[in-house]
Tab-separated table of C-alpha atoms and ligand atoms in Angstrom:
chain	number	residue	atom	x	y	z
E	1	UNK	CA	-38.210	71.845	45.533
E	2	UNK	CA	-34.446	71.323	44.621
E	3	UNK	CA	-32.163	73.622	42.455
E	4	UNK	CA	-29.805	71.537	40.177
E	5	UNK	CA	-26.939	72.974	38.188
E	6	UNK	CA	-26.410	71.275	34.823
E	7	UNK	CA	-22.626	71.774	32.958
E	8	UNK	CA	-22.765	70.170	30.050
E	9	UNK	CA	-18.898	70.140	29.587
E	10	UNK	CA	-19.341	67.378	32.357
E	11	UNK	CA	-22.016	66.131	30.940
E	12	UNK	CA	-20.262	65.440	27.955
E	13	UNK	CA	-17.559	63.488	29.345
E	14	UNK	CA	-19.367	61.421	31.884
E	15	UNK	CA	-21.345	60.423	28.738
E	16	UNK	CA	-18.423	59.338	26.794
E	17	UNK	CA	-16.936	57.658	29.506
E	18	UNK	CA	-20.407	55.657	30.193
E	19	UNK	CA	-19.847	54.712	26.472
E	20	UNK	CA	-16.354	53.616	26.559
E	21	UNK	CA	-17.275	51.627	29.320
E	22	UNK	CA	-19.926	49.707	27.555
E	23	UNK	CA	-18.139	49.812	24.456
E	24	UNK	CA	-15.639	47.365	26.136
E	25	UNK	CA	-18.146	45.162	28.100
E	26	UNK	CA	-19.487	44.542	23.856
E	27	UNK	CA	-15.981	44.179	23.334
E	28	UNK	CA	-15.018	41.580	25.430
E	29	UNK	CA	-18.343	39.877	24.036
E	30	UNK	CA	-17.963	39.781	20.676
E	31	UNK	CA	-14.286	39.226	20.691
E	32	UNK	CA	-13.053	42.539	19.431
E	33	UNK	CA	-9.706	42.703	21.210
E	34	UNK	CA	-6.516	40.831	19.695
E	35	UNK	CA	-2.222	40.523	20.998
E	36	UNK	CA	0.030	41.790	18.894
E	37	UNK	CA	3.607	40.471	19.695
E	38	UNK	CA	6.855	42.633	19.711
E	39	UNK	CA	10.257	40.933	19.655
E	40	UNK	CA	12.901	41.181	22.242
E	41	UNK	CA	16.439	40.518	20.793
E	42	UNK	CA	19.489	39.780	21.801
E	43	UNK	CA	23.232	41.149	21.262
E	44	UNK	CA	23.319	38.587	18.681
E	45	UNK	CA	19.981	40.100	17.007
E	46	UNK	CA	18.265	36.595	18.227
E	47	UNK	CA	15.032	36.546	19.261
E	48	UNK	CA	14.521	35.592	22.560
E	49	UNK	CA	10.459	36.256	22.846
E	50	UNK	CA	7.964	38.710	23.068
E	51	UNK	CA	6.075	41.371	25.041
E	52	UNK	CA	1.951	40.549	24.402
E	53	UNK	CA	0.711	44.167	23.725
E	54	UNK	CA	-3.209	44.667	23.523
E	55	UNK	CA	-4.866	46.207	20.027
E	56	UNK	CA	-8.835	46.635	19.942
E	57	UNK	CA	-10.668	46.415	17.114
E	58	UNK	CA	-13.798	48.373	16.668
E	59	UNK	CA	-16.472	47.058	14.778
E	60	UNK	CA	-15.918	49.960	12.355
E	61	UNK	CA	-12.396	48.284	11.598
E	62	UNK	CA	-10.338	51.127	13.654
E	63	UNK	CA	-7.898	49.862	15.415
E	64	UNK	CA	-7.663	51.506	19.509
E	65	UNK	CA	-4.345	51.246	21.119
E	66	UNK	CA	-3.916	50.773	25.174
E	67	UNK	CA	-3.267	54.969	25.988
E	68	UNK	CA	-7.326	55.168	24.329
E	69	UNK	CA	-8.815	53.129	26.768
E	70	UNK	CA	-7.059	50.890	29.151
E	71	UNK	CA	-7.233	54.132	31.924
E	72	UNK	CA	-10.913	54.011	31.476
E	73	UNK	CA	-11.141	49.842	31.717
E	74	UNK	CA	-9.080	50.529	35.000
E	75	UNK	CA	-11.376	53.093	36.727
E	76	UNK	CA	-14.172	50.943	36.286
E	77	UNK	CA	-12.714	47.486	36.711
E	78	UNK	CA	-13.564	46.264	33.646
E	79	UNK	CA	-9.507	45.361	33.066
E	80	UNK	CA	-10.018	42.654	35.274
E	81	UNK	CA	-11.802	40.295	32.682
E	82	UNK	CA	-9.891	42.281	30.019
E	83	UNK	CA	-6.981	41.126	31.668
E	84	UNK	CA	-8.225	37.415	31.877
E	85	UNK	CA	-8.797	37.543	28.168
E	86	UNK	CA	-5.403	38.681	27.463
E	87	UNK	CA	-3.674	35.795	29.519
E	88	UNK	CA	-5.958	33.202	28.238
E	89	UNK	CA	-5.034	34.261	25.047
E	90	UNK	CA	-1.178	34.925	25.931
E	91	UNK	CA	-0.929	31.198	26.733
E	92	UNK	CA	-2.492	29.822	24.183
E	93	UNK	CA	-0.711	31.388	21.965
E	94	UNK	CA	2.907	30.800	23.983
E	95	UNK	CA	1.600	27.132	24.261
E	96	UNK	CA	1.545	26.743	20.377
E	97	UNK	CA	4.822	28.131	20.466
E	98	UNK	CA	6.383	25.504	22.841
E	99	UNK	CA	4.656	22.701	20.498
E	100	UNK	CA	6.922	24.208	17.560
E	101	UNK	CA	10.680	23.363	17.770
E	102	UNK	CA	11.400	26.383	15.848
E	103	UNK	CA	9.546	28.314	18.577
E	104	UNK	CA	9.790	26.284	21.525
E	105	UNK	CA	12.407	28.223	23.842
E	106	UNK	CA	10.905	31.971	23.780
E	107	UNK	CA	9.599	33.293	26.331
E	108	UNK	CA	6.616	35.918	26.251
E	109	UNK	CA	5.866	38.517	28.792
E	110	UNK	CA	2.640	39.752	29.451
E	111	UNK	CA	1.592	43.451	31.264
E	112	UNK	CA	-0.769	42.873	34.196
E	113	UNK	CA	-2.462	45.761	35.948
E	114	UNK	CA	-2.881	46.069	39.376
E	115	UNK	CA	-6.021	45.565	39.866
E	116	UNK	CA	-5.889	42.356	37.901
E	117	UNK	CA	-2.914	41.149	40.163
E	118	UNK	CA	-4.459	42.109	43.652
E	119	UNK	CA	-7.808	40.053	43.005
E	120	UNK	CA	-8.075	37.613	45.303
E	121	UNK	CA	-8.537	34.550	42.616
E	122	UNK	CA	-5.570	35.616	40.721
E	123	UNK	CA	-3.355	32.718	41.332
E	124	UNK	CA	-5.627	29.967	41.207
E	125	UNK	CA	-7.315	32.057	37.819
E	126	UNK	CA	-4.049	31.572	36.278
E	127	UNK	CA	-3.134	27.922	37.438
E	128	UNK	CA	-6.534	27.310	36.041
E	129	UNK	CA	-5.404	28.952	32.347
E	130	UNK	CA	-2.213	27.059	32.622
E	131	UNK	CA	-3.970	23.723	32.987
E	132	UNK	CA	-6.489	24.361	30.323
E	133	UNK	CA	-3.547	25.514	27.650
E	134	UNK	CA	-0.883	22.965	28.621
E	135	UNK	CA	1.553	25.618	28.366
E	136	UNK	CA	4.616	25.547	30.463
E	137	UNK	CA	4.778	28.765	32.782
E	138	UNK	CA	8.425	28.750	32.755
E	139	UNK	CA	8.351	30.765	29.248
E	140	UNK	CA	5.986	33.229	31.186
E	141	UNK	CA	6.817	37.122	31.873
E	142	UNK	CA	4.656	39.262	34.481
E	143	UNK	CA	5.091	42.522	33.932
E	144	UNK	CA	4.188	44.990	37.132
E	145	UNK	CA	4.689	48.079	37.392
E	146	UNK	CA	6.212	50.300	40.036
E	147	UNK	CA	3.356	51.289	41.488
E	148	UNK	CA	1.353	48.214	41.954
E	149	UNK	CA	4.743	46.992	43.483
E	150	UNK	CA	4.215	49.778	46.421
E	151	UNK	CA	0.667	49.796	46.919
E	152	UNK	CA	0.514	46.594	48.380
E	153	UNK	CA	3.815	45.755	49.001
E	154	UNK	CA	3.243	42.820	51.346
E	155	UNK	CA	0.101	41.255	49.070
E	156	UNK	CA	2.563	41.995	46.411
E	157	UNK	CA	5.399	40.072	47.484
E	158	UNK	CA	3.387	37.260	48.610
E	159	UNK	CA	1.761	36.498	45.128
E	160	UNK	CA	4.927	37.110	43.689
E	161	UNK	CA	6.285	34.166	45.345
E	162	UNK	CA	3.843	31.760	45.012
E	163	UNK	CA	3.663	32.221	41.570
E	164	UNK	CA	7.250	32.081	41.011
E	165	UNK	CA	7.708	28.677	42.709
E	166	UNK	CA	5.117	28.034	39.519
E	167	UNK	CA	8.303	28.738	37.774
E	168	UNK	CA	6.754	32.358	36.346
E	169	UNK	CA	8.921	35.701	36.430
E	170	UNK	CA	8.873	39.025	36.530
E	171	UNK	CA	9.638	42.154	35.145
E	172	UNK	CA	9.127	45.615	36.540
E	173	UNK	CA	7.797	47.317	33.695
E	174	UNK	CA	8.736	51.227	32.670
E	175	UNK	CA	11.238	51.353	35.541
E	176	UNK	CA	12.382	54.589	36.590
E	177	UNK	CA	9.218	56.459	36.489
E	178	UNK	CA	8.020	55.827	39.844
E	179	UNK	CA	9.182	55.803	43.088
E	180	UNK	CA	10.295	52.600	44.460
E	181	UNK	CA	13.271	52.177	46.985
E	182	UNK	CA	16.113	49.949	46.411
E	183	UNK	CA	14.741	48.945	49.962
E	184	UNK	CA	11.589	47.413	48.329
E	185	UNK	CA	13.337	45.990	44.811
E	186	UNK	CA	15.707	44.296	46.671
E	187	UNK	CA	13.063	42.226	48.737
E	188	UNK	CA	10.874	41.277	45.534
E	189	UNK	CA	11.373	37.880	43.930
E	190	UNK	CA	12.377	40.418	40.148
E	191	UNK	CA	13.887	38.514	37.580
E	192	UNK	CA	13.983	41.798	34.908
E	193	UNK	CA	14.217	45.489	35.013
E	194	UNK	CA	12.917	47.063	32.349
E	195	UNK	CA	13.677	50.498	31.143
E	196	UNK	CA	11.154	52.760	30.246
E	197	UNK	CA	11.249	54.198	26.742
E	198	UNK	CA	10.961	57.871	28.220
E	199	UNK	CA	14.191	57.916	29.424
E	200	UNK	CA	15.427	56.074	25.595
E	201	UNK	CA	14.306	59.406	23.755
E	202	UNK	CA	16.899	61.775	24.267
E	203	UNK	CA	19.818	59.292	25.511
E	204	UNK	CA	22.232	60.137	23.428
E	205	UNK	CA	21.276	64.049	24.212
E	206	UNK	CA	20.333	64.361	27.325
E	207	UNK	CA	22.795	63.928	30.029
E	208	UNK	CA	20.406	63.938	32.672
E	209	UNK	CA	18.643	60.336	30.776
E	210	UNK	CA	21.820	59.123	29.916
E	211	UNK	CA	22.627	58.855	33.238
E	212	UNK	CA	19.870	57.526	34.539
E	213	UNK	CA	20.118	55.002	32.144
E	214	UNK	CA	23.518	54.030	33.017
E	215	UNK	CA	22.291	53.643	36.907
E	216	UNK	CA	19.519	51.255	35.830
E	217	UNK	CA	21.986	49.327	34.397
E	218	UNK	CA	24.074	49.307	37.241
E	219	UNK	CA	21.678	48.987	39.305
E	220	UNK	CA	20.398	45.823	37.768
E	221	UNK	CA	24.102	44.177	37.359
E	222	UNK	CA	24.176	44.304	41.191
E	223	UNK	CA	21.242	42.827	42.626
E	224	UNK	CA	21.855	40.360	39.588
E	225	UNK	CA	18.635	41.697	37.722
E	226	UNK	CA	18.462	41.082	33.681
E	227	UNK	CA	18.215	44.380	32.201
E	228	UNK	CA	15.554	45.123	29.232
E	229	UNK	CA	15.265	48.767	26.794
E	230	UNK	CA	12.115	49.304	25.844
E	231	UNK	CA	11.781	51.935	22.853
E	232	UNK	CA	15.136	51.302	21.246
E	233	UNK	CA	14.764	53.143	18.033
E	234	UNK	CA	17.820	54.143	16.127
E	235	UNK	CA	21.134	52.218	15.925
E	236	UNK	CA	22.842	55.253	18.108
E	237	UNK	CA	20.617	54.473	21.034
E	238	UNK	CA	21.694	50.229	20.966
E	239	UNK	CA	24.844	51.321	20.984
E	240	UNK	CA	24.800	53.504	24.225
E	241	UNK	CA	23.422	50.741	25.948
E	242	UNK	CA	25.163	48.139	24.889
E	243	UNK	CA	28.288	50.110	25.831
E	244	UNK	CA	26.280	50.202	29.220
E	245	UNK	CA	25.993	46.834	29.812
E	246	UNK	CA	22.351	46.265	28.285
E	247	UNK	CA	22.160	43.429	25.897
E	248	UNK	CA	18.469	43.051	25.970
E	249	UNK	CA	16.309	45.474	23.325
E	250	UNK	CA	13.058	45.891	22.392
E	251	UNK	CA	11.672	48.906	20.201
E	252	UNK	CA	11.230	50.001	16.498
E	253	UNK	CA	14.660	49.485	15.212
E	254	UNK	CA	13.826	46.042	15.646
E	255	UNK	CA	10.284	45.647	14.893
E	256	UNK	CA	6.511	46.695	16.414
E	257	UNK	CA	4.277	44.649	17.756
E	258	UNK	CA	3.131	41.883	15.255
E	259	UNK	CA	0.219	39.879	14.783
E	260	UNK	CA	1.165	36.182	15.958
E	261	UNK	CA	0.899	34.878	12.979
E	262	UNK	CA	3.529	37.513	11.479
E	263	UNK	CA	5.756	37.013	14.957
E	264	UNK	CA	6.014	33.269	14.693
E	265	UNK	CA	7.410	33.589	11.270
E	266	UNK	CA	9.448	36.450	12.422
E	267	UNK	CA	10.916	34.814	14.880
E	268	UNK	CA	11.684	31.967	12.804
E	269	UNK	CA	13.583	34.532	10.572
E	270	UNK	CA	11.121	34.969	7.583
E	271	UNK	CA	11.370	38.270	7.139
Q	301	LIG	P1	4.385	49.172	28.046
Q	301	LIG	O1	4.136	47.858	28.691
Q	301	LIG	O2	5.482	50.016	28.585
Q	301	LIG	O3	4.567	48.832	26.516
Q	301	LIG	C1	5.493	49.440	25.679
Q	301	LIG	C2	4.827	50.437	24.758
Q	301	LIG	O4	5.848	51.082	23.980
Q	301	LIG	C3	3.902	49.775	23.728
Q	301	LIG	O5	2.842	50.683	23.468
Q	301	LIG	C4	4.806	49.674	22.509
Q	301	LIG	O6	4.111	49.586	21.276
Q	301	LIG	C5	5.578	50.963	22.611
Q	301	LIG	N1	6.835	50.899	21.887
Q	301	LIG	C6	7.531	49.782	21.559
Q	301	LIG	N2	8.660	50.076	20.910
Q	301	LIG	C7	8.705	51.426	20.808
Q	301	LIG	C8	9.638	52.352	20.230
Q	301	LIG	O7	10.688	51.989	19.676
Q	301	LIG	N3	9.337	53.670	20.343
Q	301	LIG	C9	8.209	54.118	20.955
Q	301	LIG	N4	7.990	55.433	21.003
Q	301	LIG	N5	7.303	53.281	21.526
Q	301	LIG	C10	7.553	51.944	21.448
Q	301	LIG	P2	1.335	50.196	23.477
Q	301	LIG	O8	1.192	48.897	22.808
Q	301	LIG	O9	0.536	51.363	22.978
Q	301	LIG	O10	1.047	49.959	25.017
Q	301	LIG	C11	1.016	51.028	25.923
Q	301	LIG	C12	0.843	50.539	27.351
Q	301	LIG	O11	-0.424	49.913	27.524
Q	301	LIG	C13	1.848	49.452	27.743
Q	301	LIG	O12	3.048	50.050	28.064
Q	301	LIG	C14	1.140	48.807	28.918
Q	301	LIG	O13	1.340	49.558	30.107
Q	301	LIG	C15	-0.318	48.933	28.536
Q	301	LIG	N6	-0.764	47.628	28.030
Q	301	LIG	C16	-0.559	47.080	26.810
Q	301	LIG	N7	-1.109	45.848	26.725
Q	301	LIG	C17	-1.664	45.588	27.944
Q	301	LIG	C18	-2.364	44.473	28.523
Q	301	LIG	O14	-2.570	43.436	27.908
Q	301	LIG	N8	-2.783	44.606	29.836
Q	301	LIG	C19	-2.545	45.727	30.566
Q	301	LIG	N9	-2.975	45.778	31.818
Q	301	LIG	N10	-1.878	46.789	30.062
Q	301	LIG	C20	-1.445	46.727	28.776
Q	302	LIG	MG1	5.099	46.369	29.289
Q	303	LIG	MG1	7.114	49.999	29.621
C-alpha cells in the first residue's frame, strides 16, 4: 500500500558509489594501493625529502589517482584504514631511508585526512607504527589541512602537541584555500606552510595570485614558519618565489611523484 518513486539517474550513482566503496575495502585486501614519492628541493636543487602521494592500482593495471576516489573513501570512512596503510607504509619506507647514509637525513611528509587524525587511537596507532618500523619520527611530515585545523580546533591542537613532543611536524597543506585566522595559525604547534598549487598557476599573470603568494610568504617569515610551493612548474614561477623569499619547491619542473625505488636513486642523484 505504498507509492515509491524510482530515478534511475540516482540510482545510478548510489550504485557506483556502493561499488567504489567495495572496490576499496578489496583494495586494501589484496594490496592494490602503492606511495609514490615527489621530491622537495632546495635553492641549491638538493633534495631535502619527499611528499608520500597515494596511486591505486586496479586489478585491470589502471592506475586511480587521489581526486578518483579519496572523496568517496572519506564519506564512508573507509580512509581511516586507508590512511593506516599509507603510514605503515610511509615509515617503512622512511625507515629504510634512515638505514642508508646516502638517504639518511630526508625527511618525508605524509597527507592525513581528518577523519584519520580525529580518531581517538590516532596517537597511540602511530607510536605503535613507529615502534614496529624503528623509524625515527623526527624525519616525519603531517600534513593537515585548513579545514581539519578549524573543525576541531581544540582536539586539533591537543594531538598536535603530543605528537610533536614525539619530535613529528607539521605542515598545513594547500594553504590559502580555506579560511583560517592568523588567530588560529598562530596558536598551532606549525612547523611549514605550504602553498597551494592553485594560486602557482597564473603567478607570474595574475596579480591578484601573485600577491597572495607574496603574503604567504610573509606571512610565514613572521611567525617563523618554513615556507613550501607546491606545483612549481616552469623556471619563471621558481624564480618569483625565490625573489619572494621561498626557497622550498616541489612540482613538475623538478620531478612527479616516483616510485620509491626510482626516488631513492633520485635522491641519491642517479638520474
Ligand atoms: P596535495 O597534498 O596538495 O598534493 C599535491 C598534488 O599536486 C598531488 O596530486 C601532486 O601530484 C600534484 N602536483 C605536484 N606537482 C605538481 C605540479 O607541478 N603541477 C600540478 N598541476 N600538480 C602537481 P595527487 O597525487 O593527485 O594528490 C591529490 C591530493 O590527494 C593531495 O593533494 C592530497 O590532498 C590527497 N592525497 C594524496 N595522497 C594522500 C594520502 O595518502 N592520504 C590522504 N588522506 N590524502 C592524500
Ligand atoms: Mg599534500
Ligand atoms: Mg596541497
Amino acid at each position: 500500500n505504498t507509492f515509491r518513486f524510482h530515478d534511475p539517474a540516482a540510482q545510478a550513482a548510489w550504485s557506483a558509489r556502493a561499488e567504489l566503496e567495495n572496490s576499496l575495502r578489496r583494495a586494501l585486501q589484496h594490496d592494490e594501493f602503492m606511495l609514490h614519492y615527489q621530491p622537495q628541493i632546495d635553492r641549491a636543487g638538493r633534495v631535502l625529502g619527499a611528499e608520500a602521494l597515494l596511486r591505486w592500482r586496479l586489478p585491470n593495471g589502471r592506475v586511480l589517482y587521489p581526486a578518483e576516489f579519496i572523496r568517496a573513501a572519506e564519506e564512508s570512512g573507509i580512509i581511516v584504514e586507508i590512511g593506516k596503510w599509507v603510514l605503515r607504509t610511509a615509515c617503512a619506507e622512511l625507515a629504510r631511508w634512515q638505514r642508508a647514509p646516502e638517504t639518511a637525513g630526508l625527511t618525508l611528509s605524509v597527507n592525513v585526512s581528518a577523519r584519520q587524525f580525529n580518531q581517538p587511537d590516532f596517537v597511540p596507532m602511530l607510536q605503535a607504527i613507529f615502534e614496529h618500523s624503528g623509524v625515527q619520527p623526527s624525519s616525519l611530515k603531517l600534513e593537515l589541512t585548513e579545514s581539519l585545523v578549524i573543525t576541531d580546533f581544540v582536539q586539533t591542537a591537543h594531538t598536535m602537541a603530543t605528537l610533536k613532543r614525539r619530535g613529528l611536524s607539521f605542515s598545513l597543506d594547500d594553504f590559502g584555500t580555506g579560511y583560517s585566522s592568523l588567530a588560529t595559525l598562530r596558536k598551532l604547534p606549525l612547523d611549514q606552510l605550504k602553498i597551494d598549487h592553485s594560486f602557482m598557476r597564473d603567478v607570474l599573470t595574475d596579480q591578484n595570485d601573485a600577491s597572495i603568494v607574496r603574503s604567504i610568504i610573509a606571512l610565514g617569515d613572521s611567525l617563523g614558519l618554513q615556507v613550501i610551493a607546491e606545483g612549481v612548474e616552469t623556471p619563471g614561477q621558481r624564480q618569483f618565489l625565490s625573489e619572494a623569499g621561498c626557497h622550498i619547491y616541489q612540482g613538475f619542473l623538478y620531478q612527479r611523484a616516483l616510485s620509491a625505488e626510482h626516488f631513492t636513486q633520485y635522491a641519491q642523484g642517479v638520474h
